[in-house]
PDB file of C-alpha atoms in Angstrom:
ATOM      1  CA  MET E   1      -3.367  -6.085 -23.921  1.00  0.00           C
ATOM      2  CA  GLY E   2       0.388  -5.680 -23.858  1.00  0.00           C
ATOM      3  CA  ILE E   3       2.484  -3.525 -21.611  1.00  0.00           C
ATOM      4  CA  PHE E   4       2.959  -0.879 -24.313  1.00  0.00           C
ATOM      5  CA  ASN E   5      -0.817  -0.531 -24.680  1.00  0.00           C
ATOM      6  CA  GLU E   6      -1.052  -0.144 -20.896  1.00  0.00           C
ATOM      7  CA  PHE E   7       1.502   2.672 -21.000  1.00  0.00           C
ATOM      8  CA  ALA E   8      -0.393   4.343 -23.828  1.00  0.00           C
ATOM      9  CA  SER E   9      -3.723   4.143 -21.991  1.00  0.00           C
ATOM     10  CA  ARG E  10      -2.133   5.292 -18.706  1.00  0.00           C
ATOM     11  CA  ASN E  11      -3.980   2.571 -16.814  1.00  0.00           C
ATOM     12  CA  PHE E  12      -1.540   1.367 -14.173  1.00  0.00           C
ATOM     13  CA  SER E  13      -3.981   0.314 -11.454  1.00  0.00           C
ATOM     14  CA  LEU E  14      -3.250  -3.405 -11.665  1.00  0.00           C
ATOM     15  CA  TYR E  15       0.516  -2.894 -11.693  1.00  0.00           C
ATOM     16  CA  ALA E  16       0.280  -0.398  -8.860  1.00  0.00           C
ATOM     17  CA  GLN E  17      -1.747  -2.809  -6.760  1.00  0.00           C
ATOM     18  CA  TRP E  18       0.820  -5.573  -7.267  1.00  0.00           C
ATOM     19  CA  CYS E  19       3.618  -3.158  -6.386  1.00  0.00           C
ATOM     20  CA  GLY E  20       1.654  -2.316  -3.247  1.00  0.00           C
ATOM     21  CA  VAL E  21       1.397  -5.972  -2.260  1.00  0.00           C
ATOM     22  CA  ILE E  22       5.139  -6.427  -2.859  1.00  0.00           C
ATOM     23  CA  SER E  23       5.781  -3.305  -0.747  1.00  0.00           C
ATOM     24  CA  ILE E  24       3.716  -4.744   2.100  1.00  0.00           C
ATOM     25  CA  ILE E  25       5.728  -7.954   2.062  1.00  0.00           C
ATOM     26  CA  LEU E  26       9.055  -6.099   1.900  1.00  0.00           C
ATOM     27  CA  LEU E  27       8.089  -3.706   4.713  1.00  0.00           C
ATOM     28  CA  VAL E  28       7.213  -6.576   7.033  1.00  0.00           C
ATOM     29  CA  VAL E  29      10.250  -8.713   6.165  1.00  0.00           C
ATOM     30  CA  LEU E  30      12.764  -5.876   6.259  1.00  0.00           C
ATOM     31  CA  GLY E  31      11.180  -4.585   9.470  1.00  0.00           C
ATOM     32  CA  VAL E  32      11.845  -7.955  11.090  1.00  0.00           C
ATOM     33  CA  PHE E  33      15.485  -7.909   9.993  1.00  0.00           C
ATOM     34  CA  CYS E  34      15.907  -4.261  10.980  1.00  0.00           C
ATOM     35  CA  VAL E  35      14.287  -4.465  14.436  1.00  0.00           C
ATOM     36  CA  ALA E  36      17.558  -5.333  16.167  1.00  0.00           C
ATOM     37  CA  SER E  37      19.534  -2.459  14.693  1.00  0.00           C
ATOM     38  CA  ASN E  38      16.995   0.306  14.130  1.00  0.00           C
ATOM     39  CA  ILE E  39      13.796  -0.092  16.138  1.00  0.00           C
ATOM     40  CA  PRO E  40      12.004   3.174  15.176  1.00  0.00           C
ATOM     41  CA  PHE E  41      12.299   2.548  11.434  1.00  0.00           C
ATOM     42  CA  ALA E  42      11.146  -1.037  11.863  1.00  0.00           C
ATOM     43  CA  ILE E  43       8.030   0.127  13.712  1.00  0.00           C
ATOM     44  CA  ILE E  44       7.333   2.814  11.094  1.00  0.00           C
ATOM     45  CA  GLY E  45       7.660   0.162   8.377  1.00  0.00           C
ATOM     46  CA  TRP E  46       5.174  -2.092  10.140  1.00  0.00           C
ATOM     47  CA  VAL E  47       2.703   0.777  10.537  1.00  0.00           C
ATOM     48  CA  PHE E  48       3.003   1.602   6.823  1.00  0.00           C
ATOM     49  CA  ALA E  49       2.510  -2.072   5.981  1.00  0.00           C
ATOM     50  CA  PHE E  50      -0.629  -2.211   8.146  1.00  0.00           C
ATOM     51  CA  VAL E  51      -2.104   0.865   6.452  1.00  0.00           C
ATOM     52  CA  LEU E  52      -1.153  -0.439   2.997  1.00  0.00           C
ATOM     53  CA  VAL E  53      -2.965  -3.704   3.650  1.00  0.00           C
ATOM     54  CA  PHE E  54      -6.223  -1.818   4.039  1.00  0.00           C
ATOM     55  CA  VAL E  55      -5.473   0.621   1.198  1.00  0.00           C
ATOM     56  CA  GLU E  56      -4.231  -1.835  -1.424  1.00  0.00           C
ATOM     57  CA  VAL E  57      -6.171  -4.947  -0.571  1.00  0.00           C
ATOM     58  CA  PRO E  58      -9.845  -3.934  -0.479  1.00  0.00           C
ATOM     59  CA  LEU E  59     -10.827  -7.510   0.281  1.00  0.00           C
ATOM     60  CA  CYS E  60      -9.323  -7.127   3.767  1.00  0.00           C
ATOM     61  CA  THR E  61     -11.770  -4.356   4.586  1.00  0.00           C
ATOM     62  CA  LYS E  62     -14.651  -6.731   3.842  1.00  0.00           C
ATOM     63  CA  PHE E  63     -13.436  -9.387   6.291  1.00  0.00           C
ATOM     64  CA  CYS E  64     -11.983  -7.221   9.045  1.00  0.00           C
ATOM     65  CA  PRO E  65     -14.386  -5.026  10.985  1.00  0.00           C
ATOM     66  CA  THR E  66     -13.216  -1.413  10.894  1.00  0.00           C
ATOM     67  CA  SER E  67     -14.502   1.735  12.482  1.00  0.00           C
ATOM     68  CA  PRO E  68     -15.949   4.630  10.450  1.00  0.00           C
ATOM     69  CA  LYS E  69     -12.986   6.760  11.535  1.00  0.00           C
ATOM     70  CA  PHE E  70     -10.536   4.269  10.033  1.00  0.00           C
ATOM     71  CA  ASP E  71     -12.692   3.952   6.893  1.00  0.00           C
ATOM     72  CA  ASN E  72     -12.543   7.735   6.434  1.00  0.00           C
ATOM     73  CA  PHE E  73      -8.766   7.641   6.890  1.00  0.00           C
ATOM     74  CA  VAL E  74      -8.374   4.928   4.246  1.00  0.00           C
ATOM     75  CA  ALA E  75     -10.784   6.729   1.888  1.00  0.00           C
ATOM     76  CA  LYS E  76      -8.318   9.628   1.743  1.00  0.00           C
ATOM     77  CA  PHE E  77      -5.893   7.357  -0.122  1.00  0.00           C
ATOM     78  CA  GLU E  78      -8.291   6.439  -2.929  1.00  0.00           C
ATOM     79  CA  ASN E  79      -6.714   9.124  -5.104  1.00  0.00           C
ATOM     80  CA  ALA E  80      -3.959   7.585  -7.222  1.00  0.00           C
ATOM     81  CA  TYR E  81      -1.699  10.631  -6.980  1.00  0.00           C
ATOM     82  CA  LEU E  82      -1.845  10.668  -3.186  1.00  0.00           C
ATOM     83  CA  ARG E  83      -0.988   6.956  -3.114  1.00  0.00           C
ATOM     84  CA  ALA E  84       1.965   7.613  -5.412  1.00  0.00           C
ATOM     85  CA  VAL E  85       3.252  10.281  -3.029  1.00  0.00           C
ATOM     86  CA  LEU E  86       2.857   7.832  -0.146  1.00  0.00           C
ATOM     87  CA  TYR E  87       5.004   5.273  -1.975  1.00  0.00           C
ATOM     88  CA  LEU E  88       7.654   7.838  -2.802  1.00  0.00           C
ATOM     89  CA  MET E  89       8.017   8.700   0.885  1.00  0.00           C
TER      90      MET E  89
END
């Protein structure tokens, strides 16, 4: 299936998940470089990266023990539109 067929079917879940993984890597790396000049934004980036690991990489939730409260928090982001808004922020 080519990229044009993916656009026609409006099935972007695989591409969105890869963009999420790239975002996690960029948030951590840029947070490290930014920690000396802008500490609050670096910490916010690391927090977003931590949440994105559990939202975008479901395999991590199998290996890492999480509480029901955290599972309910992550379940709120299962909607694709809400995740898109999170990335736009």
